[in-house]
Amino acid sequence: METRKDRMAHPYTPQVDDYVIWTRTGGTITQGWVYFVDSEYITIETGVKDKPNCQYTKYEKHKKIHILVVCYPCFWNQLEYVKNRRGDE
């Protein structure tokens, strides 16, 4: 079975539903779930909150606001994989 240490020995390619910690060069830390993956960038979901109830949102089927941070491939080497929530591993 592959361990977390084994995975970190190889270049990490983010996948949707991975929980990552992004420690940037300046020391800023961002952590959350990978929400979207593309060859150009990924987004990391750092928070979710309910949409306010008003005349514009009462009939929407999406009731949450997702707070996302963009991470480009040149920074993927700064990501630390923690776990996933896919259930297949």
PDB file of C-alpha atoms in Angstrom:
ATOM      1  CA  MET A   1       0.000   0.000   0.000  1.00  0.00           C
ATOM      2  CA  GLU A   2       1.320   3.437  -0.948  1.00  0.00           C
ATOM      3  CA  THR A   3       1.863   5.752   2.002  1.00  0.00           C
ATOM      4  CA  ARG A   4       1.705   9.534   2.182  1.00  0.00           C
ATOM      5  CA  LYS A   5       5.517   9.640   2.332  1.00  0.00           C
ATOM      6  CA  ASP A   6       5.728   7.554  -0.873  1.00  0.00           C
ATOM      7  CA  ARG A   7       3.311   9.890  -2.671  1.00  0.00           C
ATOM      8  CA  MET A   8       5.310  12.968  -1.665  1.00  0.00           C
ATOM      9  CA  ALA A   9       8.494  11.469  -3.187  1.00  0.00           C
ATOM     10  CA  HIS A  10       6.917  11.902  -6.642  1.00  0.00           C
ATOM     11  CA  PRO A  11       5.619  15.108  -8.252  1.00  0.00           C
ATOM     12  CA  TYR A  12       2.071  15.679  -7.052  1.00  0.00           C
ATOM     13  CA  THR A  13      -0.748  16.126  -9.556  1.00  0.00           C
ATOM     14  CA  PRO A  14      -3.845  17.542  -7.832  1.00  0.00           C
ATOM     15  CA  GLN A  15      -7.195  15.786  -8.229  1.00  0.00           C
ATOM     16  CA  VAL A  16     -10.722  16.909  -7.377  1.00  0.00           C
ATOM     17  CA  ASP A  17     -11.628  16.096  -3.742  1.00  0.00           C
ATOM     18  CA  ASP A  18      -8.014  16.057  -2.499  1.00  0.00           C
ATOM     19  CA  TYR A  19      -7.402  18.016   0.707  1.00  0.00           C
ATOM     20  CA  VAL A  20      -4.223  20.069   0.279  1.00  0.00           C
ATOM     21  CA  ILE A  21      -2.106  22.538   2.214  1.00  0.00           C
ATOM     22  CA  TRP A  22      -0.445  25.219   0.089  1.00  0.00           C
ATOM     23  CA  THR A  23       2.530  26.821   1.827  1.00  0.00           C
ATOM     24  CA  ARG A  24       3.644  29.728  -0.321  1.00  0.00           C
ATOM     25  CA  THR A  25       7.141  31.182  -0.497  1.00  0.00           C
ATOM     26  CA  GLY A  26       6.239  34.116   1.770  1.00  0.00           C
ATOM     27  CA  GLY A  27       4.878  31.753   4.436  1.00  0.00           C
ATOM     28  CA  THR A  28       1.181  32.238   3.685  1.00  0.00           C
ATOM     29  CA  ILE A  29      -0.736  28.997   4.224  1.00  0.00           C
ATOM     30  CA  THR A  30      -3.933  28.112   2.361  1.00  0.00           C
ATOM     31  CA  GLN A  31      -5.688  24.815   2.964  1.00  0.00           C
ATOM     32  CA  GLY A  32      -8.827  23.231   1.618  1.00  0.00           C
ATOM     33  CA  TRP A  33     -10.391  20.840  -0.876  1.00  0.00           C
ATOM     34  CA  VAL A  34      -9.405  20.818  -4.555  1.00  0.00           C
ATOM     35  CA  TYR A  35     -12.646  21.930  -6.212  1.00  0.00           C
ATOM     36  CA  PHE A  36     -11.671  22.157  -9.900  1.00  0.00           C
ATOM     37  CA  VAL A  37      -8.729  20.795 -11.918  1.00  0.00           C
ATOM     38  CA  ASP A  38      -7.544  21.844 -15.369  1.00  0.00           C
ATOM     39  CA  SER A  39      -4.159  21.848 -17.074  1.00  0.00           C
ATOM     40  CA  GLU A  40      -4.091  25.665 -16.708  1.00  0.00           C
ATOM     41  CA  TYR A  41      -4.982  25.937 -12.991  1.00  0.00           C
ATOM     42  CA  ILE A  42      -6.789  24.370 -10.029  1.00  0.00           C
ATOM     43  CA  THR A  43      -9.102  25.945  -7.481  1.00  0.00           C
ATOM     44  CA  ILE A  44      -8.912  25.218  -3.760  1.00  0.00           C
ATOM     45  CA  GLU A  45     -12.123  25.607  -1.756  1.00  0.00           C
ATOM     46  CA  THR A  46     -11.209  27.371   1.486  1.00  0.00           C
ATOM     47  CA  GLY A  47     -14.740  27.916   2.746  1.00  0.00           C
ATOM     48  CA  VAL A  48     -18.467  27.551   2.134  1.00  0.00           C
ATOM     49  CA  LYS A  49     -21.291  29.693   3.444  1.00  0.00           C
ATOM     50  CA  ASP A  50     -25.045  29.900   2.931  1.00  0.00           C
ATOM     51  CA  LYS A  51     -26.402  32.403   0.435  1.00  0.00           C
ATOM     52  CA  PRO A  52     -28.565  35.073   2.044  1.00  0.00           C
ATOM     53  CA  ASN A  53     -32.301  34.666   1.607  1.00  0.00           C
ATOM     54  CA  CYS A  54     -33.634  37.327  -0.733  1.00  0.00           C
ATOM     55  CA  GLN A  55     -35.920  37.655  -3.754  1.00  0.00           C
ATOM     56  CA  TYR A  56     -33.037  36.722  -6.086  1.00  0.00           C
ATOM     57  CA  THR A  57     -31.927  33.523  -4.354  1.00  0.00           C
ATOM     58  CA  LYS A  58     -35.122  31.976  -3.005  1.00  0.00           C
ATOM     59  CA  TYR A  59     -35.720  29.865  -6.149  1.00  0.00           C
ATOM     60  CA  GLU A  60     -32.098  28.997  -6.917  1.00  0.00           C
ATOM     61  CA  LYS A  61     -31.084  25.384  -6.553  1.00  0.00           C
ATOM     62  CA  HIS A  62     -27.543  26.376  -5.516  1.00  0.00           C
ATOM     63  CA  LYS A  63     -27.809  27.632  -1.940  1.00  0.00           C
ATOM     64  CA  LYS A  64     -24.091  27.972  -1.074  1.00  0.00           C
ATOM     65  CA  ILE A  65     -21.295  30.434  -1.781  1.00  0.00           C
ATOM     66  CA  HIS A  66     -17.951  28.707  -2.356  1.00  0.00           C
ATOM     67  CA  ILE A  67     -14.766  30.617  -1.517  1.00  0.00           C
ATOM     68  CA  LEU A  68     -12.081  29.524  -3.991  1.00  0.00           C
ATOM     69  CA  VAL A  69      -8.376  30.266  -4.410  1.00  0.00           C
ATOM     70  CA  VAL A  70      -6.670  29.799  -7.796  1.00  0.00           C
ATOM     71  CA  CYS A  71      -3.379  27.869  -7.929  1.00  0.00           C
ATOM     72  CA  TYR A  72      -1.368  27.687 -11.172  1.00  0.00           C
ATOM     73  CA  PRO A  73       0.806  24.671 -12.143  1.00  0.00           C
ATOM     74  CA  CYS A  74       4.058  26.505 -11.378  1.00  0.00           C
ATOM     75  CA  PHE A  75       2.991  26.430  -7.686  1.00  0.00           C
ATOM     76  CA  TRP A  76       1.814  22.809  -7.521  1.00  0.00           C
ATOM     77  CA  ASN A  77       5.213  21.841  -6.078  1.00  0.00           C
ATOM     78  CA  GLN A  78       4.229  23.893  -2.987  1.00  0.00           C
ATOM     79  CA  LEU A  79       1.094  21.779  -2.384  1.00  0.00           C
ATOM     80  CA  GLU A  80       1.083  19.109   0.284  1.00  0.00           C
ATOM     81  CA  TYR A  81      -1.432  16.307  -0.206  1.00  0.00           C
ATOM     82  CA  VAL A  82      -3.192  15.400   3.064  1.00  0.00           C
ATOM     83  CA  LYS A  83      -6.128  13.119   2.178  1.00  0.00           C
ATOM     84  CA  ASN A  84      -9.055  12.715  -0.192  1.00  0.00           C
ATOM     85  CA  ARG A  85     -12.805  12.253   0.177  1.00  0.00           C
ATOM     86  CA  ARG A  86     -13.426  10.157  -2.916  1.00  0.00           C
ATOM     87  CA  GLY A  87     -13.866   6.917  -0.982  1.00  0.00           C
ATOM     88  CA  ASP A  88     -12.041   4.814  -3.594  1.00  0.00           C
ATOM     89  CA  GLU A  89      -8.693   4.865  -1.789  1.00  0.00           C
TER      90      GLU A  89
END
